[in-house]
Coordinates of C-alpha atoms in Angstrom, one line a residue:
X1 CA -5.4 -8.8 47.1
X2 CA -2.7 -8.8 44.8
X3 CA -2.3 -13.2 45.1
X4 CA -6.4 -12.9 44.3
X5 CA -4.9 -11.8 40.6
X6 CA -3.0 -15.1 40.0
X7 CA -6.1 -16.8 41.4
X8 CA -8.5 -15.7 38.7
X9 CA -5.7 -15.4 36.2
X10 CA -5.9 -19.5 36.9
X11 CA -9.9 -19.3 36.2
X12 CA -10.2 -16.9 33.7
X13 CA -7.1 -19.5 31.5
X14 CA -4.3 -17.2 31.4
X15 CA -2.1 -19.0 34.0
X16 CA -1.5 -22.3 34.7
X17 CA -2.0 -23.5 39.0
X18 CA 2.0 -24.3 38.9
X19 CA 2.2 -21.0 37.4
X20 CA 0.8 -19.1 40.0
X21 CA 2.2 -21.0 42.6
X22 CA 5.3 -20.2 41.3
X23 CA 4.9 -16.6 41.4
X24 CA 3.3 -16.2 44.4
X25 CA 6.7 -18.0 46.2
X26 CA 8.8 -15.2 43.8
X27 CA 6.4 -12.6 45.3
X28 CA 7.4 -13.6 49.2
X29 CA 11.1 -14.0 48.6
X30 CA 11.5 -10.7 47.1
X31 CA 8.5 -8.6 48.0
X32 CA 8.3 -7.5 44.0
X33 CA 4.9 -6.9 42.3
X34 CA 2.8 -9.7 41.1
X35 CA 1.9 -8.0 38.1
X36 CA 5.6 -7.4 37.1
X37 CA 6.2 -10.8 37.9
X38 CA 3.7 -12.4 35.5
X39 CA 4.7 -10.2 32.8
X40 CA 8.4 -10.6 33.2
X41 CA 8.6 -14.3 33.1
X42 CA 5.8 -13.6 29.6
X43 CA 3.2 -16.1 31.4
X44 CA 0.3 -13.5 30.8
X45 CA 0.2 -10.6 28.8
X46 CA -0.9 -7.2 29.7
X47 CA -4.5 -7.4 28.5
X48 CA -4.7 -10.5 30.4
X49 CA -3.6 -8.6 33.5
X50 CA -6.2 -6.0 33.0
X51 CA -8.8 -8.1 32.7
X52 CA -7.9 -10.3 35.6
X53 CA -7.9 -6.7 37.2
X54 CA -11.1 -5.8 36.3
X55 CA -12.6 -9.2 37.2
X56 CA -10.9 -8.6 40.6
X57 CA -11.9 -4.9 41.2
X58 CA -15.4 -5.6 39.4
X59 CA -15.4 -3.2 37.2
X60 CA -16.2 -3.5 33.5
X61 CA -12.9 -4.4 31.3
X62 CA -13.0 -2.3 28.3
X63 CA -11.2 -2.6 24.9
X64 CA -10.7 0.3 23.7
X65 CA -8.6 -0.9 20.8
X66 CA -11.4 -2.2 18.5
X67 CA -13.1 1.8 19.5
X68 CA -13.5 4.4 17.6
X69 CA -14.3 7.5 19.0
X70 CA -17.1 10.0 17.8
X71 CA -15.7 14.1 18.0
X72 CA -19.4 14.7 20.1
X73 CA -18.1 12.2 22.8
X74 CA -14.2 13.7 22.6
X75 CA -14.7 17.3 22.8
X76 CA -16.2 16.5 26.4
X77 CA -13.0 15.7 27.5
X78 CA -9.9 18.2 26.2
X79 CA -6.5 16.1 25.0
X80 CA -4.3 17.3 28.0
X81 CA -6.8 16.0 30.6
X82 CA -7.1 12.5 28.9
X83 CA -3.0 12.4 28.6
X84 CA -2.5 13.4 32.1
X85 CA -4.9 10.8 33.8
X86 CA -4.4 8.2 30.7
X87 CA -8.2 8.0 30.1
X88 CA -10.0 8.3 26.7
X89 CA -13.9 9.4 26.7
X90 CA -15.5 6.7 24.8
X91 CA -19.6 7.0 24.3
X92 CA -22.8 8.7 26.0
X93 CA -25.2 6.2 27.3
X94 CA -28.5 6.8 29.5
X95 CA -27.5 10.0 30.7
X96 CA -24.0 8.6 31.5
X97 CA -20.6 9.2 30.0
X98 CA -18.6 6.5 29.8
X99 CA -14.7 6.8 30.1
X100 CA -11.6 3.9 30.0
X101 CA -9.5 4.9 32.4
X102 CA -5.6 3.5 33.8
X103 CA -7.0 3.9 37.4
X104 CA -10.6 3.5 37.6
X105 CA -10.8 3.9 41.2
X106 CA -9.2 7.2 41.4
X107 CA -12.3 9.1 43.0
X108 CA -10.7 12.4 42.9
X109 CA -10.4 12.0 38.8
X110 CA -13.9 10.9 38.4
X111 CA -15.2 13.8 41.0
X112 CA -12.7 16.0 38.1
X113 CA -14.4 15.0 35.2
X114 CA -17.6 14.7 36.9
X115 CA -17.5 18.5 37.2
X116 CA -15.7 19.6 33.9
X117 CA -18.3 17.4 31.7
X118 CA -21.6 18.4 33.7
X119 CA -21.9 14.5 33.5
X120 CA -22.2 11.3 35.9
X121 CA -19.2 9.5 34.9
X122 CA -19.3 5.6 34.6
X123 CA -15.7 4.3 34.5
X124 CA -14.2 1.4 33.0
X125 CA -10.7 -0.5 33.2
X126 CA -8.5 -0.5 29.9
X127 CA -4.9 -1.3 29.4
X128 CA -2.6 2.0 29.3
X129 CA -1.2 1.3 26.3
X130 CA -4.3 0.6 24.3
X131 CA -5.4 4.0 25.9
X132 CA -2.9 6.3 24.9
X133 CA -3.2 5.1 20.9
X134 CA -6.3 5.7 21.4
X135 CA -5.6 9.0 22.4
X136 CA -3.4 9.7 19.9
X137 CA -5.4 8.1 17.2
X138 CA -8.6 10.3 17.9
X139 CA -7.9 13.7 19.0
X140 CA -6.3 16.3 16.2
X141 CA -6.0 19.1 17.8
X142 CA -3.6 20.8 14.2
X143 CA -6.2 20.2 11.8
X144 CA -9.4 21.3 14.4
X145 CA -7.8 24.0 15.1
X146 CA -7.4 25.6 11.7
X147 CA -10.7 23.9 10.9
X148 CA -12.1 26.1 13.6
X149 CA -10.7 29.4 12.7
X150 CA -12.0 29.0 9.0
X151 CA -15.4 27.8 10.5
X152 CA -15.9 31.2 12.2
X153 CA -15.4 33.4 8.9
X154 CA -17.7 31.3 7.2
X155 CA -21.2 32.0 9.5
X156 CA -22.5 34.5 7.6
X157 CA -20.9 33.2 4.1
X158 CA -22.6 29.9 4.8
X159 CA -26.3 31.1 5.2
X160 CA -25.9 33.5 1.7
X161 CA -25.0 30.2 0.2
X162 CA -28.1 28.6 1.3
X163 CA -29.7 31.3 0.7
X164 CA -28.4 32.1 -2.8
X165 CA -27.9 28.8 -4.2
X166 CA -30.5 28.9 -6.6
X167 CA -27.6 31.5 -8.8
X168 CA -25.2 29.4 -10.0
X169 CA -22.5 32.0 -10.2
X170 CA -23.2 33.4 -7.1
X171 CA -22.9 30.6 -5.5
X172 CA -20.0 29.4 -7.5
X173 CA -18.1 32.9 -6.4
X174 CA -19.3 31.9 -2.3
X175 CA -17.7 28.1 -2.2
X176 CA -14.8 29.4 -3.3
X177 CA -13.9 32.4 -1.0
X178 CA -11.3 31.8 1.6
X179 CA -12.6 30.3 4.8
X180 CA -14.7 27.4 2.6
X181 CA -11.4 26.8 0.1
X182 CA -9.5 26.6 3.4
X183 CA -11.5 24.1 5.2
X184 CA -11.2 21.9 2.2
X185 CA -7.4 22.4 1.6
X186 CA -6.6 21.9 5.8
X187 CA -8.5 18.6 4.9
X188 CA -6.7 18.2 2.3
X189 CA -3.1 19.2 3.9
X190 CA -3.7 16.6 6.9
X191 CA -4.9 13.8 4.7
X192 CA -1.6 13.9 2.4
X193 CA 0.6 14.1 5.4
X194 CA -1.2 11.4 7.1
X195 CA -0.6 9.5 4.0
X196 CA -4.7 8.7 4.0
X197 CA -5.8 6.9 0.5
X198 CA -9.4 7.9 0.8
X199 CA -11.4 11.0 2.5
X200 CA -14.9 10.4 3.2
X201 CA -17.2 13.7 3.7
X202 CA -20.3 12.7 5.2
X203 CA -23.8 14.4 6.9
X204 CA -25.2 13.1 9.3
X205 CA -28.4 14.4 11.6
X206 CA -26.4 17.2 13.2
X207 CA -23.4 17.6 11.6
X208 CA -20.8 16.3 8.4
X209 CA -18.6 13.7 9.7
X210 CA -14.9 13.5 8.1
X211 CA -13.0 10.2 8.5
X212 CA -9.9 9.1 6.6
X213 CA -8.4 5.5 5.8
X214 CA -5.5 5.1 6.8
X215 CA -3.2 2.2 6.4
X216 CA -6.8 0.6 5.5
X217 CA -8.7 1.8 8.5
X218 CA -11.3 4.1 8.4
X219 CA -10.8 6.6 11.5
X220 CA -12.6 9.3 12.2
X221 CA -10.7 12.6 11.8
X222 CA -12.8 16.2 12.3
X223 CA -16.2 16.8 12.5
X224 CA -17.7 19.9 11.1
X225 CA -21.4 22.1 11.5
X226 CA -24.1 20.9 9.6
X227 CA -24.9 24.3 8.1
X228 CA -20.6 24.3 6.4
X229 CA -21.6 20.8 4.6
X230 CA -23.3 22.3 1.1
X231 CA -20.8 24.5 0.9
X232 CA -17.3 22.3 1.8
X233 CA -19.4 19.7 -1.0
X234 CA -19.8 22.4 -3.6
X235 CA -16.3 23.6 -3.1
X236 CA -15.5 19.8 -4.3
X237 CA -17.3 20.4 -7.0
X238 CA -16.4 23.0 -8.8
X239 CA -12.7 21.9 -8.0
X240 CA -13.4 18.8 -9.7
X241 CA -15.9 20.5 -12.7
X242 CA -18.6 18.9 -11.3
X243 CA -22.7 20.4 -11.6
X244 CA -23.2 21.8 -8.0
X245 CA -26.7 22.2 -8.6
X246 CA -27.0 18.1 -9.1
X247 CA -28.0 16.4 -6.1
X248 CA -30.2 13.6 -7.0
X249 CA -27.5 11.9 -8.6
X250 CA -23.8 10.2 -8.6
X251 CA -21.4 12.1 -10.1
X252 CA -17.6 11.2 -10.7
X253 CA -14.8 13.8 -11.3
X254 CA -10.8 14.5 -10.6
X255 CA -8.5 17.4 -9.9
X256 CA -4.9 17.4 -8.8
X257 CA -4.1 18.9 -5.5
X258 CA -0.5 20.0 -4.3
X259 CA 0.5 20.5 -0.4
X260 CA 4.1 21.4 -0.4
X261 CA 6.7 19.0 -2.4
X262 CA 3.3 16.1 -2.2
X263 CA 1.2 16.2 -5.4
X264 CA -1.7 14.2 -5.8
X265 CA -4.6 13.3 -8.1
X266 CA -8.1 13.1 -6.6
X267 CA -10.4 10.9 -7.7
X268 CA -13.8 12.0 -6.2
X269 CA -16.9 10.8 -6.2
X270 CA -20.3 11.6 -4.7
X271 CA -23.6 10.1 -3.6
X272 CA -27.1 11.7 -2.6
X273 CA -27.7 9.6 1.0
X274 CA -30.8 10.2 3.7
X275 CA -28.9 12.9 4.9
X276 CA -27.6 15.3 2.0
X277 CA -25.2 14.3 -0.4
X278 CA -21.4 12.2 0.6
X279 CA -18.3 12.7 -1.1
X280 CA -15.5 10.3 -1.1
X281 CA -12.3 11.8 -2.5
X282 CA -9.1 8.7 -3.3
X283 CA -5.8 10.0 -3.3
X284 CA -3.6 8.5 -5.9
X285 CA 0.3 10.1 -5.1
X286 CA 1.4 11.1 -8.6
X287 CA 4.6 10.6 -7.2
X288 CA 4.0 7.0 -6.1
X289 CA 6.9 5.0 -7.1
X290 CA 6.7 1.4 -8.4
X291 CA 7.7 -1.1 -5.6
X292 CA 9.9 -4.2 -6.0
X293 CA 8.6 -8.0 -4.8
X294 CA 10.5 -7.2 -1.6
X295 CA 8.5 -4.0 -1.0
X296 CA 5.6 -6.0 -1.7
X297 CA 6.4 -8.4 0.9
X298 CA 6.7 -11.8 -1.5
X299 CA 8.5 -14.0 -0.4
X300 CA 9.8 -17.4 -1.1
X301 CA 8.2 -19.8 -3.3
X302 CA 4.9 -17.7 -3.8
X303 CA 7.7 -14.9 -5.4
X304 CA 9.5 -17.8 -7.9
X305 CA 6.1 -18.7 -9.4
X306 CA 4.9 -15.2 -9.7
X307 CA 8.3 -14.3 -11.7
X308 CA 8.2 -17.8 -13.9
X309 CA 4.2 -17.0 -14.5
X310 CA 5.4 -13.2 -16.1
X311 CA 7.6 -14.3 -18.5
X312 CA 5.7 -16.6 -20.2
X313 CA 4.2 -15.5 -23.8
X314 CA 0.9 -16.4 -22.5
X315 CA -2.1 -17.3 -20.4
X316 CA -3.8 -15.7 -17.7
X317 CA -2.8 -14.4 -14.7
X318 CA -5.2 -13.5 -11.4
X319 CA -5.0 -11.4 -8.6
X320 CA -7.6 -11.4 -6.6
X321 CA -8.4 -10.3 -2.7
X322 CA -11.4 -7.5 -1.8
X323 CA -11.4 -3.7 -2.7
X324 CA -8.4 -1.9 -1.4
X325 CA -6.2 -5.1 -1.1
X326 CA -3.7 -3.8 -3.3
X327 CA -4.2 -5.8 -6.4
X328 CA -3.6 -2.5 -8.7
X329 CA -0.5 -2.7 -7.2
X330 CA 1.1 -5.8 -7.3
X331 CA 0.0 -5.9 -11.7
X332 CA 1.7 -2.6 -11.8
X333 CA 4.7 -4.0 -10.4
X334 CA 4.1 -6.7 -12.7
X335 CA 3.6 -4.8 -15.7
X336 CA 7.2 -2.9 -15.4
X337 CA 8.7 -6.2 -14.3
X338 CA 8.0 -6.8 -18.0
X339 CA 8.2 -3.8 -19.6
X340 CA 10.8 -3.5 -22.4
X341 CA 10.2 -2.0 -25.4
X342 CA 9.5 -5.1 -27.8
X343 CA 7.0 -6.2 -25.2
X344 CA 3.6 -4.1 -26.2
X345 CA 1.8 -3.9 -23.4
X346 CA -2.0 -2.3 -23.2
X347 CA -4.2 -1.8 -20.4
X348 CA -8.1 -1.5 -19.7
X349 CA -8.6 0.0 -16.5
X350 CA -11.4 1.4 -14.2
X351 CA -10.3 4.6 -13.9
X352 CA -6.3 4.8 -14.6
X353 CA -5.0 5.0 -11.5
X354 CA -1.3 4.9 -12.0
X355 CA 0.3 6.3 -15.3
X356 CA 3.1 4.1 -16.2
X357 CA 5.7 5.4 -19.2
X358 CA 6.0 3.2 -22.1
X359 CA 2.9 0.7 -21.5
X360 CA -0.7 2.3 -23.1
X361 CA -3.4 3.0 -21.0
X362 CA -7.0 3.1 -21.8
X363 CA -9.8 4.1 -18.9
X364 CA -13.6 2.1 -20.0
X365 CA -16.3 4.8 -20.0
X366 CA -19.2 2.8 -20.4
X367 CA -21.4 6.0 -21.5
X368 CA -19.5 6.1 -24.2
X369 CA -19.7 2.5 -25.5
X370 CA -16.2 1.8 -24.2
X371 CA -16.7 -1.4 -21.7
X372 CA -14.1 -3.6 -20.6
X373 CA -15.2 -6.3 -23.6
X374 CA -15.6 -3.1 -26.1
X375 CA -12.3 -2.5 -24.6
X376 CA -10.9 -5.9 -25.0
X377 CA -12.0 -6.6 -28.5
X378 CA -10.4 -2.9 -30.1
X379 CA -6.6 -4.1 -28.0
X380 CA -6.4 -7.3 -29.6
X381 CA -6.6 -4.8 -33.1
X382 CA -3.7 -3.1 -31.8
X383 CA -1.1 -6.0 -31.9
X384 CA -0.3 -6.1 -28.1
X385 CA 2.0 -8.4 -26.8
X386 CA 0.4 -8.2 -23.3
X387 CA -2.8 -7.2 -21.8
X388 CA -4.4 -6.1 -18.7
X389 CA -8.2 -5.4 -18.4
X390 CA -8.8 -3.4 -14.7
X391 CA -11.6 -6.6 -13.9
X392 CA -13.3 -9.8 -15.0
X393 CA -16.8 -8.4 -13.9
X394 CA -19.1 -10.9 -16.5
X395 CA -19.0 -14.0 -19.1
X396 CA -18.5 -11.8 -22.0
X397 CA -15.1 -9.9 -20.9
X398 CA -13.9 -13.6 -19.5
X399 CA -14.4 -15.1 -22.7
X400 CA -12.4 -12.8 -24.5
X401 CA -9.7 -12.5 -21.9
X402 CA -9.6 -17.0 -22.5
X403 CA -9.8 -16.2 -26.1
X404 CA -7.0 -13.3 -26.2
X405 CA -5.1 -15.8 -24.2
X406 CA -5.3 -18.7 -26.3
X407 CA -4.2 -16.3 -29.7
X408 CA -1.1 -15.7 -27.9
X409 CA -1.3 -13.4 -25.8
X410 CA -0.2 -13.0 -21.9
X411 CA -3.6 -11.9 -20.1
X412 CA -3.9 -9.9 -16.4
X413 CA -6.4 -9.1 -14.8
X414 CA -8.3 -9.2 -11.0
X415 CA -11.6 -10.6 -9.9
X416 CA -13.0 -10.4 -6.7
X417 CA -12.9 -13.4 -4.4
X418 CA -11.5 -14.7 -0.5
X419 CA -8.7 -16.7 -1.9
X420 CA -6.8 -17.8 -4.8
X421 CA -8.6 -21.1 -5.1
X422 CA -12.1 -19.5 -5.3
X423 CA -11.4 -18.0 -8.4
X424 CA -11.7 -21.3 -10.5
X425 CA -14.6 -22.1 -9.5
X426 CA -16.2 -18.2 -9.5
X427 CA -15.0 -18.1 -13.5
X428 CA -17.0 -21.6 -13.8
X429 CA -19.9 -20.2 -12.2
X430 CA -19.5 -17.0 -14.8
X431 CA -19.8 -19.7 -17.8
X432 CA -16.2 -20.3 -18.7
X433 CA -15.8 -24.2 -19.7
X434 CA -13.4 -26.2 -17.7
X435 CA -11.3 -27.3 -20.5
X436 CA -10.4 -23.4 -21.5
X437 CA -9.7 -22.4 -17.9
X438 CA -7.4 -25.4 -17.3
X439 CA -5.2 -24.8 -20.4
X440 CA -5.1 -21.1 -20.3
X441 CA -4.7 -19.9 -16.4
X442 CA -1.2 -19.6 -15.6
X443 CA -1.4 -18.5 -12.0
X444 CA -3.9 -16.9 -9.4
X445 CA -2.5 -15.0 -6.9
X446 CA -5.0 -14.0 -3.4
X447 CA -3.3 -10.9 -1.4
X448 CA -4.7 -8.7 2.0
X449 CA -2.7 -5.8 3.0
X450 CA -1.1 -5.5 6.3
X451 CA -0.1 -2.5 8.3
X452 CA 3.9 -2.5 8.7
X453 CA 5.7 -1.9 12.5
X454 CA 8.2 0.8 12.7
X455 CA 11.3 -1.2 14.3
X456 CA 11.9 1.6 16.9
X457 CA 8.3 1.8 18.0
X458 CA 8.3 -2.0 18.8
X459 CA 8.6 -4.1 21.8
X460 CA 8.9 -8.1 22.0
X461 CA 6.3 -10.0 24.7
X462 CA 5.6 -13.6 24.4
X463 CA 2.4 -14.4 23.3
X464 CA 0.9 -17.0 26.0
X465 CA 0.6 -21.0 25.5
X466 CA -2.8 -20.8 23.4
X467 CA -1.6 -18.4 20.9
X468 CA 1.8 -19.8 20.4
X469 CA -0.5 -23.2 19.7
X470 CA -2.5 -21.7 17.6
X471 CA 0.5 -20.2 15.0
X472 CA 2.2 -23.6 15.3
X473 CA -0.9 -25.5 13.9
X474 CA -1.5 -23.4 11.0
X475 CA 1.9 -23.3 10.0
X476 CA 2.7 -26.9 10.2
X477 CA 6.1 -27.6 8.9
X478 CA 6.4 -24.0 8.0
X479 CA 6.8 -23.0 11.3
X480 CA 10.7 -21.9 12.3
X481 CA 12.4 -25.1 13.9
X482 CA 14.6 -23.3 16.1
X483 CA 12.2 -21.8 18.1
X484 CA 11.1 -23.9 21.3
X485 CA 7.7 -24.5 22.9
X486 CA 7.1 -21.8 24.9
X487 CA 9.8 -19.3 23.8
X488 CA 7.6 -17.8 20.5
X489 CA 8.6 -13.8 21.1
X490 CA 6.8 -11.4 18.4
X491 CA 6.2 -8.0 18.3
X492 CA 3.8 -5.4 19.6
X493 CA 3.8 -1.3 19.4
X494 CA 5.2 0.1 22.8
X495 CA 2.5 2.2 24.8
X496 CA 4.5 5.5 23.7
X497 CA 5.0 5.0 20.5
X498 CA 5.2 7.9 19.1
X499 CA 1.7 9.6 16.6
X500 CA 1.7 8.9 13.0
X501 CA 5.5 7.0 13.3
X502 CA 4.0 3.4 14.1
X503 CA 3.7 2.0 11.3
X504 CA 5.8 2.3 8.2
X505 CA 3.3 1.8 4.9
X506 CA 1.9 -1.4 4.3
X507 CA 2.7 -5.2 2.6
X508 CA 0.9 -8.0 1.3
X509 CA 0.1 -11.5 2.1
X510 CA 0.0 -13.8 -0.3
X511 CA -0.7 -17.2 -1.9
X512 CA 0.0 -18.3 -5.3
X513 CA -1.4 -20.5 -6.7
X514 CA 0.0 -22.0 -9.7
X515 CA -2.0 -24.1 -12.5
X516 CA -0.3 -27.7 -11.9
X517 CA -1.7 -30.6 -13.9
X518 CA -3.2 -32.2 -10.7
X519 CA -4.9 -28.2 -10.2
X520 CA -6.4 -28.6 -14.0
X521 CA -7.6 -32.1 -13.9
X522 CA -9.7 -30.2 -10.4
X523 CA -11.2 -27.9 -12.7
X524 CA -12.7 -30.3 -15.3
X525 CA -13.9 -32.0 -12.2
X526 CA -16.0 -28.2 -11.5
X527 CA -14.7 -29.2 -8.0
X528 CA -15.0 -27.1 -5.0
X529 CA -12.1 -23.8 -4.1
X530 CA -11.6 -26.2 -0.4
X531 CA -10.9 -29.2 -2.5
X532 CA -8.3 -27.3 -4.8
X533 CA -7.1 -25.4 -2.1
X534 CA -5.9 -28.1 -0.3
X535 CA -4.1 -30.0 -3.4
X536 CA -2.2 -26.6 -4.1
X537 CA -1.1 -27.1 -0.3
X538 CA 0.0 -30.3 -1.1
X539 CA 2.2 -29.1 -3.9
X540 CA 4.0 -26.3 -1.7
X541 CA 1.5 -23.2 -1.8
X542 CA 1.5 -21.0 1.3
X543 CA -1.6 -20.0 1.9
X544 CA -2.4 -16.6 3.0
X545 CA -3.0 -16.5 7.0
X546 CA 0.6 -18.6 6.9
X547 CA 2.3 -15.8 5.0
X548 CA 0.5 -13.5 7.6
X549 CA 1.9 -15.8 10.6
X550 CA 5.5 -15.8 9.5
X551 CA 5.8 -11.9 8.4
X552 CA 4.3 -11.7 12.5
X553 CA 7.0 -14.1 13.5
X554 CA 9.5 -12.2 11.5
X555 CA 8.3 -9.2 13.8
X556 CA 7.1 -6.9 10.5
X557 CA 3.2 -6.7 12.0
X558 CA 1.6 -7.8 14.8
X559 CA -0.5 -11.2 15.1
X560 CA -4.0 -9.0 15.4
X561 CA -3.8 -6.9 12.0
X562 CA -3.3 -10.6 10.0
X563 CA -6.2 -11.9 11.8
X564 CA -8.1 -8.7 11.3
X565 CA -7.6 -8.9 7.5
X566 CA -8.1 -12.6 7.0
X567 CA -11.2 -11.8 8.5
X568 CA -12.1 -9.4 6.4

């Protein structure tokens, strides 16, 4: 049966026939387990072995790393049982509970689970390390215990809130009551502790779901009964100075919250949805320090070009990328680097997320008539040297930014495009004149954020021939010459990586495109982003995916992380 494993791996393309033959001979000579032989040699990954075992045992393979488990499903199997038997419930479907298991052939465990849950169990085979990670990510015992204790006290009170919401004074008194306030403060304390960037509280048909955005990925962290949803939302609205009786239109507010030594500003946004009202809170840490270019992850030619451009006295520097890709943090670092007494820096932001000492920061207010365009006109009368406009959203703002740069100002801004090269055709589409763009744009930075591995929680592995070839092809001449064919070793998390300590925050992967003479000519000819990018690469630009792969080879981030953010 063990010999069959090598044969299946050959069929699946994970192993060559020669490697299979060598492994079989070694197994006969040493009596060692076939799986261990293949893994020790680095010929296959753990995932490939488990997939082959699934094929051999005729049991479905399941990739738990891509799945967030609902709280309703998690409660079916206690965390202690999941950890003891290395298994995790996945979903309930057709009267069966699907469970990803390390050993799906253990009939005693399956019988025990069926007796405990009262449901037929459908076993799936999964990578043990991924199961452990899933348990760490999905079970949240600490927060649940505290919230459940508060929930018991709210049963009678939330009924009063529902009955008396018409009386605003009474409703305010009730949602400020200890149990409801404790639920909100517990959620926020755990969000700060977990270093979450956002908290989502969403009404579903039968419950209220709480999700945290951790290192850029949304994770379900808590499930609340439907009955407390309105009271929790009202508590957050009161803290944010919002109208608790207005549920038909979106509202925006802010408040501050302190947990231990950590103090955060929360940007609150409410939105009416089909099952009630949803709230998203963005956590902005007051103590967040300005990062250096090293800490941002900007290296090599990209860093040199960036440093040169921000020291110029005029022109436009653009940062591109999707929401949550760290554009504001990069701008903050750039402005801090050039912030001197003799330089007048003024900003227009939506909203002001981080304060920079010595910089004049203004928040736009469209209701009062302060838009990016109107604000930019006003800033130009404030004798600035450097202007930062939060985002170029329309032709009017773009035209004003170009005029500002032509009259001797250095302008920083952001624009939503997938790549650095894509920003130039986007601005042409917005109506900018090609000759003006070619003469004013100094630099375009494209970026994404990847999670940084904690070296103490990682292990080295050989990714296999196919993956190594993909990385070699993408990097071309940038691939380290000292790494010989078949000897590439990458880093990944250990199976027993401690929950909450797997990653040390995030860093950027960048592509920095300077406006050269040849790139300027392509802009004048209105060429596509692909043509512009090709020219920039020929002049030495390192593409974002290449920067990511170099960080993978250096063991700073896992390969899957770079592929995930590049595809977003």
